[in-house]
GROMACS .gro file of C-alpha atoms in nm:
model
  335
    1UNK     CA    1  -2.918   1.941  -5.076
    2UNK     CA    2  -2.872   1.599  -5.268
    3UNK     CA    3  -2.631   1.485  -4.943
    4UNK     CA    4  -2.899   1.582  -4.691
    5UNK     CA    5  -3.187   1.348  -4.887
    6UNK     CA    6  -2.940   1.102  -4.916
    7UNK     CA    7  -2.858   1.053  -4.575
    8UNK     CA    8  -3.272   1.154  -4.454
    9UNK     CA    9  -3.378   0.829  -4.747
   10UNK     CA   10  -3.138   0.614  -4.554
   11UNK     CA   11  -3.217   0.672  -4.194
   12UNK     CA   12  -3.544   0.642  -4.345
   13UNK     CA   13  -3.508   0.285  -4.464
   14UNK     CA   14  -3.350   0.203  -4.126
   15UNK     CA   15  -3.649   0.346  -3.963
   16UNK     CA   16  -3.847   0.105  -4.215
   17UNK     CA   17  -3.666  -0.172  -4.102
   18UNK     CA   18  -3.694  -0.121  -3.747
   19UNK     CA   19  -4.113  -0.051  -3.751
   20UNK     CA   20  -4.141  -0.382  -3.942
   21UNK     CA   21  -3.926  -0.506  -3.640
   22UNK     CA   22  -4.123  -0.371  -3.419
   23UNK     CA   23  -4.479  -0.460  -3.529
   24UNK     CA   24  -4.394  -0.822  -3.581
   25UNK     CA   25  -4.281  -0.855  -3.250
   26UNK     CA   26  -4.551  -0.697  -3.087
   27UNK     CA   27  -4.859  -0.907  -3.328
   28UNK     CA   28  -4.650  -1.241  -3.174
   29UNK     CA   29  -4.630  -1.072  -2.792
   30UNK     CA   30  -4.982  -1.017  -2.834
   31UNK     CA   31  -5.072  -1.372  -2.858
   32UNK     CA   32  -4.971  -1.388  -2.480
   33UNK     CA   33  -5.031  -1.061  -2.332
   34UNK     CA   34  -5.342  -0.972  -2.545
   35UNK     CA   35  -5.361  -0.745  -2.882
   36UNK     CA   36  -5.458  -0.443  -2.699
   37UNK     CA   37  -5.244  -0.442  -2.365
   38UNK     CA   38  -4.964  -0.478  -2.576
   39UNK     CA   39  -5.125  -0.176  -2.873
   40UNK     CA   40  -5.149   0.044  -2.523
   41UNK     CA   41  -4.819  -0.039  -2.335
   42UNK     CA   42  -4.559  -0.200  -2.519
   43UNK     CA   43  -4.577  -0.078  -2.864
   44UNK     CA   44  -4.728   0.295  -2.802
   45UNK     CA   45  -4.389   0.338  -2.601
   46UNK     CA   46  -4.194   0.209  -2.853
   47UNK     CA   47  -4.307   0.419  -3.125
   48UNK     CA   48  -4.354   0.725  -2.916
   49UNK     CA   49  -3.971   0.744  -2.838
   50UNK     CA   50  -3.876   0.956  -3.161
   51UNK     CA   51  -4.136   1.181  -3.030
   52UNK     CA   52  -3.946   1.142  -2.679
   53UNK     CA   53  -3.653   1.215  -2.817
   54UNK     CA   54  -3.749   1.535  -2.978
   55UNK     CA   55  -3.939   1.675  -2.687
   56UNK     CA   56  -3.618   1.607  -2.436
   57UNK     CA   57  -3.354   1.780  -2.725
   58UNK     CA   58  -3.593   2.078  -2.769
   59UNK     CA   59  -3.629   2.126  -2.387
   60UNK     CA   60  -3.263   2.087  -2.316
   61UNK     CA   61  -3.240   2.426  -2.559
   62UNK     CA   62  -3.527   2.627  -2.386
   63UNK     CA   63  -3.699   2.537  -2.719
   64UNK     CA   64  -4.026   2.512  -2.533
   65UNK     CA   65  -4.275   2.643  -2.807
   66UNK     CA   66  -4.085   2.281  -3.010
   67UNK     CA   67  -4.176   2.049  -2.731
   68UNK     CA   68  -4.538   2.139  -2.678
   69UNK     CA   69  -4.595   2.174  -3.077
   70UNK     CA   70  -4.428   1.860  -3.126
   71UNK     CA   71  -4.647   1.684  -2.884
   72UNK     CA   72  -4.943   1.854  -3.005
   73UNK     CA   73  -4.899   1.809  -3.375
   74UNK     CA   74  -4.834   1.451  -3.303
   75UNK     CA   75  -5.176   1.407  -3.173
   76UNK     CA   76  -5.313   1.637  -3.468
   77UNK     CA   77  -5.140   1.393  -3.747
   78UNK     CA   78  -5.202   1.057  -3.569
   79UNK     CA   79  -5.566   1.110  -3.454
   80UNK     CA   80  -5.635   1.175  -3.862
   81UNK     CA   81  -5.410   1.108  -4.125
   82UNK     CA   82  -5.277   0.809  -3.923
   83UNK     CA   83  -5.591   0.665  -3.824
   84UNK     CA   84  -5.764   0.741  -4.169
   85UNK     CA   85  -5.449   0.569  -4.390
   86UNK     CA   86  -5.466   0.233  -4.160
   87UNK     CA   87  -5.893   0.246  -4.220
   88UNK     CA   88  -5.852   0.305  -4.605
   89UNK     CA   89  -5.581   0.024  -4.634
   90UNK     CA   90  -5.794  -0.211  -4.396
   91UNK     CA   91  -6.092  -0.180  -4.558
   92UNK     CA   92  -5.966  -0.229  -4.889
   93UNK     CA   93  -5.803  -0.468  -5.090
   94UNK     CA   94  -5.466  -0.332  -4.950
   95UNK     CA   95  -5.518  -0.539  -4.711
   96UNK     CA   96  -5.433  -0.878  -4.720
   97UNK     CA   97  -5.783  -0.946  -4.533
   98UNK     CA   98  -6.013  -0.668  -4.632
   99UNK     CA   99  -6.294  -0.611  -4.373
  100UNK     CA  100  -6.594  -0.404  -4.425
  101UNK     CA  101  -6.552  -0.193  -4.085
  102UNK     CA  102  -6.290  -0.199  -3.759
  103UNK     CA  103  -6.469  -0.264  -3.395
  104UNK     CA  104  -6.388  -0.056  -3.183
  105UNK     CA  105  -6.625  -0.101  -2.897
  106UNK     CA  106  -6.366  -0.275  -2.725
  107UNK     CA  107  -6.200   0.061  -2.666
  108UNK     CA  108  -6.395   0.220  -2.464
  109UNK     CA  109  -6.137   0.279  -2.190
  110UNK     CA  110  -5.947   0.452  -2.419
  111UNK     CA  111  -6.157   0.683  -2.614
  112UNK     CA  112  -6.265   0.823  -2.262
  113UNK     CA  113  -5.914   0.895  -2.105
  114UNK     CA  114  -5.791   1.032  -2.444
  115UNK     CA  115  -6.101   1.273  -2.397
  116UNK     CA  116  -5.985   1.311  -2.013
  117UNK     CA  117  -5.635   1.383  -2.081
  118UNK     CA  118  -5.681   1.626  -2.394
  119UNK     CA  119  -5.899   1.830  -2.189
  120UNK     CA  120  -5.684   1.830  -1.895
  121UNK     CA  121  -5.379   1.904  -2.071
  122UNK     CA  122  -5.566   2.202  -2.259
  123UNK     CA  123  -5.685   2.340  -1.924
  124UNK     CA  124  -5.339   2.298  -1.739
  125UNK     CA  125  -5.164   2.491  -1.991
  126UNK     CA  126  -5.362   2.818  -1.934
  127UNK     CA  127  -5.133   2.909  -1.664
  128UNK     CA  128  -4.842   2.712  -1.809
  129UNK     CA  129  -4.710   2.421  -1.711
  130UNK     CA  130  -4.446   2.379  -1.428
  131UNK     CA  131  -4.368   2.060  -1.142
  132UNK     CA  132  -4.718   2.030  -1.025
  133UNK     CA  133  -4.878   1.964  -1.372
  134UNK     CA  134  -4.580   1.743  -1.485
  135UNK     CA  135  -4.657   1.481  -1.109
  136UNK     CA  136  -5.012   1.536  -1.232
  137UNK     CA  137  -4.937   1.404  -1.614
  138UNK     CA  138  -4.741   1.117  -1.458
  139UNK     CA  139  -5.046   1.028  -1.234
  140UNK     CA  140  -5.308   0.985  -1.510
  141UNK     CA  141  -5.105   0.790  -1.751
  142UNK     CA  142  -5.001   0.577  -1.432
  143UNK     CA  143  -5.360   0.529  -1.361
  144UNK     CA  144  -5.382   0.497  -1.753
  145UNK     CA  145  -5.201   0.155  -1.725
  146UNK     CA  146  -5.349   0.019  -1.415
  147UNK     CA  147  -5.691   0.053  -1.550
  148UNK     CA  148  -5.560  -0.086  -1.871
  149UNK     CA  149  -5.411  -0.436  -1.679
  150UNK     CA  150  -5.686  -0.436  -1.467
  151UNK     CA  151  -5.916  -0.472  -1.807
  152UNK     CA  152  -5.680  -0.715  -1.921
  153UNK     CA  153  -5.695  -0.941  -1.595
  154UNK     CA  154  -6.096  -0.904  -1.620
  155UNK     CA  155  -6.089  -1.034  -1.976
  156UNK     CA  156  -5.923  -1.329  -1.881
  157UNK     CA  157  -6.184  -1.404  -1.638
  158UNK     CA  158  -6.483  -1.304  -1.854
  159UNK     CA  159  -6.387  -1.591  -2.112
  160UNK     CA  160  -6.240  -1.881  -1.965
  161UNK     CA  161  -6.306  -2.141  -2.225
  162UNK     CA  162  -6.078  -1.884  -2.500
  163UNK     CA  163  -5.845  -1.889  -2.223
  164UNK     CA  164  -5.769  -2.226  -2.195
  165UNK     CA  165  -5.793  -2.313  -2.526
  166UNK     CA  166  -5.513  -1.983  -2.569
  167UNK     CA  167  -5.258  -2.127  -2.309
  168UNK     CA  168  -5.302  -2.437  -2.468
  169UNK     CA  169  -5.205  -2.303  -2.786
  170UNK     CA  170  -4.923  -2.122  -2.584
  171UNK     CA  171  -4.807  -2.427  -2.463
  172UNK     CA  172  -4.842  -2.597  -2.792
  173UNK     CA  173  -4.523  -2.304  -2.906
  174UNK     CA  174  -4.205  -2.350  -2.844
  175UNK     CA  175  -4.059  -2.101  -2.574
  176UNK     CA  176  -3.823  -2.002  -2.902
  177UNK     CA  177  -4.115  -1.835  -3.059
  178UNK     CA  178  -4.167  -1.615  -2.783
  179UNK     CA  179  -3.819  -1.521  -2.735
  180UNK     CA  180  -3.790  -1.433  -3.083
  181UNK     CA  181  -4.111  -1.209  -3.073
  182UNK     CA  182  -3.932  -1.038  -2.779
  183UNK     CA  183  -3.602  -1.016  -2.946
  184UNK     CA  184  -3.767  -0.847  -3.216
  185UNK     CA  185  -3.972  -0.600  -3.066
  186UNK     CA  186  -3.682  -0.507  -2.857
  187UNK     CA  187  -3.450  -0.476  -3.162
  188UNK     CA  188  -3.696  -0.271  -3.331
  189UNK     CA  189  -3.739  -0.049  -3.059
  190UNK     CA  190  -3.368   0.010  -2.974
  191UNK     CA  191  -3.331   0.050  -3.401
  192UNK     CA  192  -3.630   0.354  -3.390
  193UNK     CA  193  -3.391   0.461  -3.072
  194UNK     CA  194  -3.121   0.522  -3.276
  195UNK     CA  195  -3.246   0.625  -3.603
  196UNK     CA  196  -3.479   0.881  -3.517
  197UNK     CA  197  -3.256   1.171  -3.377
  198UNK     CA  198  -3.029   1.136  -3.701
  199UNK     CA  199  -3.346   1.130  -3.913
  200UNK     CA  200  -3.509   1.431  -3.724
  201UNK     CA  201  -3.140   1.609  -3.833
  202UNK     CA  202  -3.169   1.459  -4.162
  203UNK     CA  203  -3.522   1.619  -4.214
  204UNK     CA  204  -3.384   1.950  -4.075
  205UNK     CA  205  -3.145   1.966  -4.331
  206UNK     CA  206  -3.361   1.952  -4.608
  207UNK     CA  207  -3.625   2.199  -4.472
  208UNK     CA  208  -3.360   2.466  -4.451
  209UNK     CA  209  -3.203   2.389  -4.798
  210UNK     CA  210  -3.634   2.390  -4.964
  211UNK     CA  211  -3.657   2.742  -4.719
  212UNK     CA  212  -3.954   2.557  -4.494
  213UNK     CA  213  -4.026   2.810  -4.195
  214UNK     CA  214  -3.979   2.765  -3.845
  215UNK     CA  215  -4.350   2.718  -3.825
  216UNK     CA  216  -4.400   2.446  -4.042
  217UNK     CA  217  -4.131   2.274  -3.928
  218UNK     CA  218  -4.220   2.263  -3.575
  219UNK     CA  219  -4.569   2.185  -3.645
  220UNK     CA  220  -4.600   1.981  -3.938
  221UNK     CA  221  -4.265   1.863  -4.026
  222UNK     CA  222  -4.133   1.776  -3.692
  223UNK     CA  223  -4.427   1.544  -3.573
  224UNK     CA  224  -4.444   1.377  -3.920
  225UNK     CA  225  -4.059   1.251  -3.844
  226UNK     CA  226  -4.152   1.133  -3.498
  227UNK     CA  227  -4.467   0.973  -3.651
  228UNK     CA  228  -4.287   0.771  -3.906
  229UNK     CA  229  -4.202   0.471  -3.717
  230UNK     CA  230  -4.539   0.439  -3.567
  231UNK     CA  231  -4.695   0.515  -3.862
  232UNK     CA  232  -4.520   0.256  -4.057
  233UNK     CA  233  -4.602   0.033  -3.771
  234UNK     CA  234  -4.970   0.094  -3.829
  235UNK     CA  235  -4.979   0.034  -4.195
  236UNK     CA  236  -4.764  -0.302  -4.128
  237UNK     CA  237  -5.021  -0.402  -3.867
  238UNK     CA  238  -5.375  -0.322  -4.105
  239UNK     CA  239  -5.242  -0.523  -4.354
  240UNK     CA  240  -5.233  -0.818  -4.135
  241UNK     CA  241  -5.671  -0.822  -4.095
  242UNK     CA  242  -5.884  -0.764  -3.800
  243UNK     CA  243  -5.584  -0.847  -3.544
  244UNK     CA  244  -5.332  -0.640  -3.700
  245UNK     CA  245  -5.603  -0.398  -3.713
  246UNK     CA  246  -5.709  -0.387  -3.357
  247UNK     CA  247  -5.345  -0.381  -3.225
  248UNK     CA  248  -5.321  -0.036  -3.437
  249UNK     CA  249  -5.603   0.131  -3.319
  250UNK     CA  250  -5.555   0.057  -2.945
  251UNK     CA  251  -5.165   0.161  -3.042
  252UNK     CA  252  -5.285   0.496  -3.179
  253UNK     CA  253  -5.512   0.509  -2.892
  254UNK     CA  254  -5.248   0.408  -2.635
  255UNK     CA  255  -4.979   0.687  -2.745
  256UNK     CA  256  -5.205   0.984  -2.754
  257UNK     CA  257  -5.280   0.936  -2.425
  258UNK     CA  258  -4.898   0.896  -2.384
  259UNK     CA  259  -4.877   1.209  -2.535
  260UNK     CA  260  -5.143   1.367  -2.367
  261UNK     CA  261  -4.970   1.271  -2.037
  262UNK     CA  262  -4.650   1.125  -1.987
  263UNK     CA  263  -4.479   1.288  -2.324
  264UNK     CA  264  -4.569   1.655  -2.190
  265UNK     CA  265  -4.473   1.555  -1.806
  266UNK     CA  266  -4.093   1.417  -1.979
  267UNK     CA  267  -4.106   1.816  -2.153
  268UNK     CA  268  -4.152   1.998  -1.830
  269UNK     CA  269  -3.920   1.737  -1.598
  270UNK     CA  270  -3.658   1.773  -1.908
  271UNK     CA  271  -3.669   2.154  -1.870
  272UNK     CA  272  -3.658   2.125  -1.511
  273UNK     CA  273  -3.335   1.908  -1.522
  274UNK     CA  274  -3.172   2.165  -1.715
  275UNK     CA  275  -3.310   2.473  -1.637
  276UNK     CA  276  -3.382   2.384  -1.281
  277UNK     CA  277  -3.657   2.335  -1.042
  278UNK     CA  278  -3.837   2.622  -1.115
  279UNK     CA  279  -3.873   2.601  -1.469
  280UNK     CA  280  -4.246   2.709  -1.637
  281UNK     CA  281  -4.289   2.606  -1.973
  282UNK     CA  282  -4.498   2.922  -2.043
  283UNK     CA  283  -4.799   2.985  -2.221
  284UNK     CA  284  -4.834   3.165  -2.528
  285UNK     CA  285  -5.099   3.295  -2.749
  286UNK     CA  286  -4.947   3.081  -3.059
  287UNK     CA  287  -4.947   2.778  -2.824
  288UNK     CA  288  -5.274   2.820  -2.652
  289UNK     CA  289  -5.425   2.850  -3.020
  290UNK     CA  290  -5.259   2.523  -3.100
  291UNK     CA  291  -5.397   2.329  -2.774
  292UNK     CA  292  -5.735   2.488  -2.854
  293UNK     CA  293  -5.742   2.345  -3.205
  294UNK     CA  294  -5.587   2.041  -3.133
  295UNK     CA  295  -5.797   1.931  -2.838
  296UNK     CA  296  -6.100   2.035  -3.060
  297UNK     CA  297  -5.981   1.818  -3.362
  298UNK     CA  298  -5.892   1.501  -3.118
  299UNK     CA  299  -6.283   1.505  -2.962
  300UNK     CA  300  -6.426   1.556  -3.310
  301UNK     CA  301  -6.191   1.272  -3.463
  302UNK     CA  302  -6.310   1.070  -3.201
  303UNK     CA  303  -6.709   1.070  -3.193
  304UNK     CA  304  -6.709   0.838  -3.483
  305UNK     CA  305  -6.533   0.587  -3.271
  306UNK     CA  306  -6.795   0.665  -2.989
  307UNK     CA  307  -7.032   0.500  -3.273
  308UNK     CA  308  -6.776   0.179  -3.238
  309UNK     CA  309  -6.767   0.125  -3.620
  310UNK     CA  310  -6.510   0.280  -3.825
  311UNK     CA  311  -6.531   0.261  -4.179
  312UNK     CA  312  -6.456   0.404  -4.516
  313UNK     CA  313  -6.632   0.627  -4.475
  314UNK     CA  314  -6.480   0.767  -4.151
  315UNK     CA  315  -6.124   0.733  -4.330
  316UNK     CA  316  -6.275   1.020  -4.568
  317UNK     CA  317  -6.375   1.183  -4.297
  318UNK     CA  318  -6.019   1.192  -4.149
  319UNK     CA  319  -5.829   1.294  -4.383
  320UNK     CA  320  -6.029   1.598  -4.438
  321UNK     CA  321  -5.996   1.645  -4.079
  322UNK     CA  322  -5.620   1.677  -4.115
  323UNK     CA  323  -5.646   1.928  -4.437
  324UNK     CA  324  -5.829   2.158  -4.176
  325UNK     CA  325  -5.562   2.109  -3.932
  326UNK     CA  326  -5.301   2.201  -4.128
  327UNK     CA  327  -5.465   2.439  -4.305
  328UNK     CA  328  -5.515   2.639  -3.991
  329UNK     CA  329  -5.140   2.601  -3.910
  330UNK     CA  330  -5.134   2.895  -4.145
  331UNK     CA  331  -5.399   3.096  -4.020
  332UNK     CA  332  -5.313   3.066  -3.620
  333UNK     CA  333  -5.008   3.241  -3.633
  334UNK     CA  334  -5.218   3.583  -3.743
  335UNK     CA  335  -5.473   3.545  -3.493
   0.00000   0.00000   0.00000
C-alpha cells in the first residue's frame, strides 16, 4: 500500500505542476483570444484529456458501464463541488482579489447548450448509443464552437474602442510573451497527457489495497482523478480575481458540454474501433439511473446561474448538491 501512495502523491505533484502550467498559459492566451473563447476551447480540452484518456482505455476493454460513468460522474463532480470550491475561494479572502459575486450573464450561450446537450445525451441513451448518436455528439459540440467564435467575432465588433485600446496593448508586448504563454499551455497540456493514465493506475492501486468497490470507483473515484487537473486549474484561476474567475467558469462550462458531446461520441467511436462498426454501447438500468440523476443535478446546479450572480451563497448550495449526488451513488444500485 505505502508504494502505491507513493507513486499516486507523485504523479500527483506532476499533475500539480502541469495545471499551474496550464492555467498560466491560458490567463496570458486569453489576453488575445478573449477569457472565455479560450475557458471554452483551449483549456476545457486540455483538462478534459485525463477524462479522454479514461473513456478510450475503458472502451478498448468493453468496459462500457466505465466510460459512460466516467463521463457522467465528471459532470456530477464538476457542475458542484468544482464550481462551489472556485465560488467559496473567489469570494473570500482566498482569493487574492475577493469579489462579492461572479457574473455570469456573459454565459448565456453556454448555460443553454449545457441544458441542450444533457438532455439530448439523456434521451439518446434510452436505446443506447451506437454510430448515429456518436456523428450526432460530434455535430453539436461542432456547432458548440462555431457559435462560440461567432460570439467572439461579435464581441469584437460590439466594443471597438476596448479593442483598439487591447491590440494596442498587444502590440505594446513583445511577441516573446505570447510565445511563452503558448509554450506553457502546451507544456501543461502534454504534462496532464502524460501524467494522468499513470495517476488513474496509481489511484487504482490504492482503492483495491483500502477494498473501495467497483462502484465507487467508477463513479466517484474515477472522475475525481480525471477532474484533478482541471480542478486544480480552477482553483489556480479564482485566485487570480474576476479574470481568473471568468476563465473558470466558462472552462467548467466549456468541458461539460465537451462531455456532454464530444467525450461520449470519442466512447462510442473508441468502441467502434475496437469492437467494430457495429458496436452499441448498451443501456442499462444502473446507467439509465445515473443519466437520470445526473442530467437532473446539472439543470438544478445550473438555475442559479440562470439568475447570472453566483455567490456564497450558491457555493453552499453546491456542495450540498454534490453530498446528494453521491449519496445516491449508494442508493441507485438497489433501485
Amino acid at each position: 500500500m505505502a508504494a502505491n501512495i507513493l507513486f499516486l502523491l507523485g504523479w500527483l505533484a506532476e499533475l500539480i505542476f502541469a495545471s499551474w502550467l496550464l492555467s498560466d498559459g491560458a490567463e496570458h492566451l486569453a489576453e488575445r483570444w478573449g477569457g472565455r473563447f479560450v475557458g471554452r476551447t483551449l483549456l476545457s480540452i486540455a483538462t478534459t484529456l485525463p477524462e479522454i484518456g479514461i473513456v478510450v482505455a475503458a472502451a478498448k476493454n468493453g468496459s462500457y458501464g466505465t466510460a459512460i460513468g466516467s463521463a457522467l460522474g465528471s459532470n456530477l463532480f464538476m457542475m458542484t463541488l468544482g464550481l462551489a470550491v472556485m465560488l467559496i475561494i473567489a469570494t473570500t479572502r482566498l482569493s487574492k482579489a475577493p469579489q462579492k459575486f461572479v457574473d455570469v450573464k456573459e454565459f448565456g450561450l453556454d448555460k443553454v447548450f449545457l441544458v441542450i446537450t444533457a438532455v439530448a445525451g439523456a434521451v439518446l441513451f434510452i436505446d443506447g448509443y451506437d454510430l448515429l448518436d456518436g456523428i450526432i455528439f460530434t455535430g453539436l459540440f461542432s456547432v458548440y464552437l462555431a457559435f462560440a467564435f461567432r460570439e467572439m467575432k461579435r464581441e469584437k465588433k460590439q466594443i471597438p474602442l476596448e479593442k483598439d485600446l487591447h491590440e494596442n496593448e498587444l502590440h505594446a508586448k513583445p511577441k516573446k510573451h505570447f510565445a511563452r504563454a503558448m509554450v506553457l499551455f502546451v507544456a501543461g497540456t502534454v504534462g496532464i497527457f502524460v501524467g494522468a493514465e499513470p495517476f488513474v493506475h496509481a489511484l487504482e492501486g490504492v482503492s483495491v489495497d483500502l477494498g473501495v468497490s467497483v462502484v465507487i470507483l467508477a463513479v466517484i473515484v474515477s472522475p475525481i482523478a480525471g477532474e484533478m487537473p482541471e480542478k486544480i486549474s480552477m482553483i489556480l484561476l479564482a485566485r487570480k480575481g474576476a479574470h481568473g474567475a471568468s476563465i473558470a467558469v466558462a472552462n467548467v462550462l466549456g468541458s461539460k458540454i465537451l462531455n456532454n458531446t464530444l467525450l461520449l461520441s470519442v466512447a462510442i467511436f473508441a468502441a467502434m474501433s475496437y469492437q467494430g462498426l457495429h458496436a452499441k454501447i448498451s443501456n442499462t438500468s444502473l446507467l439509465e439511473n445515473q443519466m437520470i440523476l445526473v442530467t437532473v443535478i446539472t439543470i438544478v446546479a445550473l438555475i442559479p446561474m440562470f439568475k447570472n450572480k453566483l455567490g456564497l451563497k450558491s457555493g453552499v448550495m453546491l456542495l450540498a448538491l454534490y453530498a446528494v449526488g453521491i449519496g445516491m451513488q449508494f442508493i441507485l444500485p438497489d433501485l
